Coordinates of C-alpha atoms and ligand atoms in Angstrom, one line a residue:
M1 CA 0.0 0.0 0.0
H2 CA 1.2 3.5 -0.8
N3 CA 2.3 5.3 2.4
E4 CA 1.5 9.1 2.1
N5 CA 3.9 9.8 4.9
L6 CA 6.9 8.1 3.4
L7 CA 9.7 10.5 2.7
L8 CA 12.8 8.4 2.2
D9 CA 12.9 4.8 1.1
V10 CA 16.3 3.1 0.9
Q11 CA 16.1 -0.3 -0.7
N12 CA 18.9 -2.8 -0.7
L13 CA 21.6 -0.1 -1.0
R14 CA 25.1 -1.3 -1.7
T15 CA 28.3 0.7 -1.8
C16 CA 31.7 -0.8 -2.4
F17 CA 35.3 0.4 -2.2
Q18 CA 38.1 -0.9 -4.4
T19 CA 41.1 -1.5 -2.1
D20 CA 44.4 -3.3 -2.5
Q21 CA 42.7 -6.3 -0.7
G22 CA 39.9 -6.3 -3.3
E23 CA 36.4 -5.0 -3.1
V24 CA 34.9 -4.1 0.3
A25 CA 31.2 -3.6 0.7
A26 CA 31.0 -0.7 3.1
V27 CA 27.2 -0.7 2.8
D28 CA 26.0 -4.2 2.1
G29 CA 22.3 -4.3 1.3
V30 CA 20.8 -1.7 3.6
D31 CA 17.0 -1.2 3.8
F32 CA 15.2 1.5 5.8
K33 CA 12.5 4.1 5.5
I34 CA 12.0 7.5 7.0
N35 CA 8.6 9.1 7.3
K36 CA 7.9 12.8 7.1
G37 CA 8.7 14.5 10.4
E38 CA 10.3 11.4 11.9
V39 CA 13.6 11.4 13.7
V40 CA 15.5 8.2 13.0
A41 CA 18.8 7.5 14.7
V42 CA 21.4 5.4 13.0
V43 CA 23.9 3.9 15.5
G44 CA 26.7 1.4 15.2
E45 CA 30.4 1.1 15.8
S46 CA 33.0 3.2 14.0
G47 CA 33.5 1.9 10.4
C48 CA 30.2 0.1 10.1
G49 CA 29.0 2.2 7.2
K50 CA 26.9 5.0 8.7
S51 CA 28.6 7.9 6.9
V52 CA 28.9 6.0 3.6
T53 CA 25.2 5.2 3.8
A54 CA 24.5 9.0 4.2
F55 CA 26.9 9.9 1.3
S56 CA 25.3 7.2 -0.9
I57 CA 21.8 8.6 -0.4
L58 CA 23.0 12.0 -1.4
K59 CA 25.1 10.6 -4.3
L60 CA 28.2 12.0 -2.9
V61 CA 30.3 8.9 -2.9
S62 CA 33.5 9.4 -4.8
R63 CA 36.3 7.1 -6.0
P64 CA 37.4 4.6 -5.0
G65 CA 33.9 4.1 -3.7
K66 CA 30.8 3.4 -5.9
V67 CA 27.2 2.7 -5.3
T68 CA 26.8 -0.7 -6.9
G69 CA 23.2 -1.6 -6.1
G70 CA 19.8 -0.8 -4.7
K71 CA 17.5 2.2 -4.8
V72 CA 17.0 5.4 -3.0
L73 CA 13.5 6.9 -3.3
F74 CA 12.8 10.4 -2.1
E75 CA 9.1 11.4 -2.1
G76 CA 8.7 8.4 -4.4
K77 CA 11.3 9.6 -6.9
D78 CA 14.2 7.4 -7.8
L79 CA 17.4 9.5 -7.1
A80 CA 19.3 7.4 -9.6
Q81 CA 17.4 9.2 -12.3
F82 CA 18.4 12.6 -11.1
S83 CA 21.1 14.6 -13.0
D84 CA 24.0 16.1 -11.1
K85 CA 22.3 19.4 -11.4
A86 CA 19.0 18.1 -10.1
M87 CA 20.9 16.4 -7.2
Q88 CA 22.6 19.7 -6.3
K89 CA 19.3 21.4 -6.2
L90 CA 17.8 18.7 -4.0
R91 CA 20.7 18.9 -1.6
G92 CA 20.4 22.6 -1.1
N93 CA 16.6 22.6 -0.8
D94 CA 14.8 19.4 0.3
I95 CA 17.6 17.5 1.9
S96 CA 20.4 19.2 3.8
M97 CA 23.3 17.5 5.5
I98 CA 25.5 18.3 8.4
F99 CA 28.8 16.6 7.8
Q100 CA 31.2 15.1 10.4
E101 CA 34.0 17.3 8.9
P102 CA 32.7 20.9 8.5
L103 CA 35.6 22.2 6.5
T104 CA 34.7 20.1 3.5
S105 CA 31.2 21.7 3.1
L106 CA 32.0 25.4 3.7
N107 CA 33.5 27.3 0.8
P108 CA 36.8 28.8 1.9
V109 CA 36.6 31.8 -0.5
Y110 CA 33.3 33.3 0.9
T111 CA 32.4 34.7 4.3
V112 CA 30.1 32.6 6.4
G113 CA 27.5 35.3 6.2
Y114 CA 27.5 35.3 2.4
Q115 CA 27.1 31.5 2.4
I116 CA 24.2 31.4 4.9
S117 CA 22.6 34.3 3.1
E118 CA 22.7 32.5 -0.2
V119 CA 20.8 29.6 1.3
I120 CA 18.3 31.9 2.8
L121 CA 17.7 33.8 -0.4
L122 CA 17.1 30.5 -2.3
H123 CA 14.1 29.9 0.0
Q124 CA 12.7 33.2 1.0
K125 CA 11.9 36.3 -0.8
L126 CA 14.1 38.7 1.1
T127 CA 16.5 41.5 0.3
Q128 CA 20.2 41.0 0.7
K129 CA 20.1 43.1 3.8
E130 CA 17.3 41.1 5.4
A131 CA 19.0 37.8 4.4
R132 CA 22.2 39.0 6.2
E133 CA 20.2 39.9 9.3
K134 CA 18.6 36.5 9.2
A135 CA 22.1 35.0 8.8
V136 CA 23.2 36.8 12.0
D137 CA 20.0 35.5 13.7
M138 CA 20.8 32.0 12.7
L139 CA 24.4 32.3 14.0
K140 CA 23.0 33.6 17.3
K141 CA 20.6 30.6 17.4
V142 CA 23.5 28.2 17.3
N143 CA 25.1 30.2 20.0
I144 CA 27.9 31.9 18.2
P145 CA 29.3 34.7 20.3
R146 CA 29.6 38.1 18.5
A147 CA 27.5 36.8 15.6
D148 CA 27.5 40.3 14.0
K149 CA 31.3 40.0 13.7
V150 CA 31.5 36.3 12.8
V151 CA 29.1 36.8 9.9
D152 CA 31.9 38.6 8.0
S153 CA 34.6 36.0 8.8
F154 CA 36.0 33.4 6.4
P155 CA 35.7 29.7 7.5
H156 CA 39.5 29.4 8.1
E157 CA 39.3 32.2 10.7
L158 CA 37.1 30.1 12.9
S159 CA 37.7 27.3 15.3
G160 CA 36.5 23.8 14.5
G161 CA 33.6 24.0 16.9
M162 CA 32.5 27.4 15.4
R163 CA 32.7 26.0 11.9
Q164 CA 30.5 23.1 13.0
R165 CA 27.9 25.6 14.3
V166 CA 28.1 27.7 11.2
M167 CA 27.4 24.6 9.1
I168 CA 24.5 23.7 11.4
A169 CA 23.1 27.2 11.0
M170 CA 23.4 26.9 7.2
A171 CA 21.7 23.5 7.2
L172 CA 18.8 24.7 9.3
S173 CA 18.4 27.9 7.2
C174 CA 16.8 26.1 4.3
N175 CA 14.0 24.4 6.3
P176 CA 14.7 21.1 4.6
K177 CA 12.3 18.2 4.4
L178 CA 15.1 15.9 5.4
L179 CA 18.1 16.7 7.5
I180 CA 20.9 14.2 7.5
A181 CA 23.1 14.9 10.5
D182 CA 26.3 12.9 10.7
E183 CA 27.5 13.0 14.3
P184 CA 26.6 16.7 14.3
T185 CA 27.4 17.5 17.9
T186 CA 30.3 15.1 18.7
A187 CA 32.9 17.8 18.5
L188 CA 30.9 20.3 20.6
D189 CA 30.8 20.8 24.3
V190 CA 27.8 19.5 26.2
T191 CA 25.9 22.8 26.7
I192 CA 26.2 23.8 23.0
Q193 CA 25.3 20.2 22.1
A194 CA 22.1 20.5 24.1
Q195 CA 21.2 23.8 22.4
I196 CA 21.7 22.4 19.0
L197 CA 19.6 19.4 19.7
E198 CA 16.9 21.7 20.8
L199 CA 17.2 23.7 17.6
M200 CA 16.8 20.5 15.6
K201 CA 13.7 19.5 17.6
G202 CA 12.3 23.0 16.9
L203 CA 12.9 22.4 13.2
R204 CA 11.0 19.2 13.4
N205 CA 8.1 20.8 15.3
D206 CA 7.9 23.9 13.2
F207 CA 8.5 22.5 9.7
N208 CA 7.9 18.8 10.1
T209 CA 11.5 18.2 9.1
A210 CA 12.5 14.5 9.2
I211 CA 16.0 13.9 10.7
M212 CA 18.4 11.0 10.0
M213 CA 20.6 11.4 13.0
I214 CA 23.9 9.4 12.8
T215 CA 25.4 9.2 16.3
H216 CA 27.1 6.9 18.7
D217 CA 25.7 8.8 21.7
L218 CA 22.8 6.9 23.2
G219 CA 21.9 9.9 25.2
V220 CA 21.2 11.8 22.0
V221 CA 19.2 8.8 20.7
A222 CA 17.1 8.7 23.9
E223 CA 16.4 12.4 23.7
M224 CA 15.8 12.8 20.0
A225 CA 14.8 9.6 18.2
D226 CA 11.5 8.1 17.3
R227 CA 13.1 5.1 15.8
V228 CA 16.5 3.5 15.8
I229 CA 18.5 1.6 13.2
V230 CA 21.4 -0.3 14.3
M231 CA 24.2 -1.0 11.7
Y232 CA 26.9 -3.6 12.0
A233 CA 29.5 -4.4 9.3
G234 CA 27.5 -2.6 6.5
K235 CA 24.2 -4.1 7.4
V236 CA 21.1 -3.1 9.4
V237 CA 21.0 -5.7 12.1
E238 CA 18.2 -4.3 14.3
E239 CA 15.5 -1.7 13.9
G240 CA 12.7 -0.6 16.2
D241 CA 11.1 2.3 18.0
V242 CA 13.4 3.8 20.5
F243 CA 11.5 2.6 23.6
T244 CA 11.4 -1.0 22.5
L245 CA 15.1 -0.9 21.5
F246 CA 16.2 0.4 24.9
K247 CA 14.0 -1.9 26.8
D248 CA 14.6 -5.1 24.9
P249 CA 17.6 -5.0 22.6
K250 CA 17.8 -8.2 20.4
H251 CA 21.0 -8.2 18.5
P252 CA 24.2 -9.0 20.4
Y253 CA 25.8 -5.8 19.2
T254 CA 22.9 -3.7 20.5
K255 CA 22.9 -5.5 23.8
G256 CA 26.6 -4.8 24.1
L257 CA 26.1 -1.2 23.2
M258 CA 23.4 -0.8 25.9
K259 CA 25.7 -2.5 28.5
S260 CA 28.6 -0.3 27.6
I261 CA 26.7 2.9 28.7
P262 CA 27.4 3.7 32.4
K263 CA 24.3 5.7 32.8
I264 CA 22.0 3.4 30.9
H265 CA 19.5 3.2 33.7
E266 CA 19.1 7.0 33.9
L267 CA 18.6 7.1 30.2
K268 CA 15.9 4.5 30.4
V269 CA 14.1 6.5 33.1
E270 CA 14.4 9.6 31.0
L271 CA 12.9 7.7 28.0
L272 CA 10.1 6.3 30.1
L273 CA 9.2 9.9 31.2
R274 CA 9.3 11.0 27.6
H275 CA 7.1 8.1 26.6
S276 CA 4.5 8.9 29.2
C277 CA 4.5 12.6 28.2
E278 CA 4.0 11.7 24.5
N279 CA 1.1 9.4 25.2
Ligands
ADP301 N1 37.9 6.3 1.1 C1 37.7 5.0 1.5 N2 38.5 4.0 1.0 C2 38.3 2.7 1.3 N3 37.4 2.3 2.2 C3 36.6 3.2 2.7 C4 36.7 4.6 2.4 N4 35.8 5.3 3.1 C5 35.1 4.3 3.8 N5 35.6 3.1 3.6 C6 35.1 1.8 4.1 O1 33.8 2.0 4.5 C7 33.6 1.5 5.8 C8 32.5 2.4 6.5 O2 33.0 3.7 6.7 P1 32.1 4.8 7.3 O3 30.7 4.8 6.7 O4 32.8 6.1 7.2 O5 31.9 4.3 8.8 P2 31.2 5.0 10.0 O6 30.1 4.0 10.4 O7 32.2 5.1 11.1 O8 30.6 6.3 9.6 C9 34.9 1.6 6.5 O9 35.1 0.6 7.5 C10 35.9 1.4 5.4 O10 36.1 0.0 5.2
MG302 MG1 31.1 8.2 10.1

């Protein structure tokens, strides 16, 4: 049956890398769906294929990697049929991504204000001046101090944490239908991390933005996610709503993951509270 709410449908996705040891399937037949407005966490140990999955969805895998199989449907449309230009448009509009490494996605030759304004102007009928003011607002929202100065800085003039926040501001500026966030807050300190998670929740509440949240932080999962996908060695090994997964993990990897968290009991209590608030 056709699901009106379905936003992203990943089917049997496979992405390989050519290495000296032969072909390695970094993503090895991955299936999952994300509904409109849904927050799906993707967890799994380092190297299990989370980032490559995200890059594959956006058609950003470059040599020696290659998507060798499967399908990615966004709003029912097969992204394999999209030209490079159409993909570029999709990435700036309907899908935005916060990368693990922010330097790769900020353009070194433009000020951060210019780059955020460009995104804003694509989506809203504003003057340059208004867009710039909105860019300053966005920088303030991600808690950048002296935002009215930073807006005229170039990426290399900022620290890693600041660049990460600039990128988040940019990703949130276009009110995407899907936000793919690859460990977006790992490099940030706890207070700022909490503020950014709040911002993302706001985006979901205000614009029904779906979020694919790649993380290894179960605290983030407990706080944000509706559903969790667990990956292991390029495959999805477990999937379920966040409450069931915390309560009753099935796969040995997931069980181990839950056990490795010192504050797992506190997290469970927090989750139960959230559960009872939402129902
Ligand atoms: N540039 C590359 N060259 C060769 N192999 C790669 C490359 N990038 C990723 N891989 C392979 O893909 C696997 C998954 O990587 P990745 O998706 O980045 O993991 P993570 O789950 O930590 O995000 C890695 O274990 C590695 O084998
Ligand atoms: Mg990664």
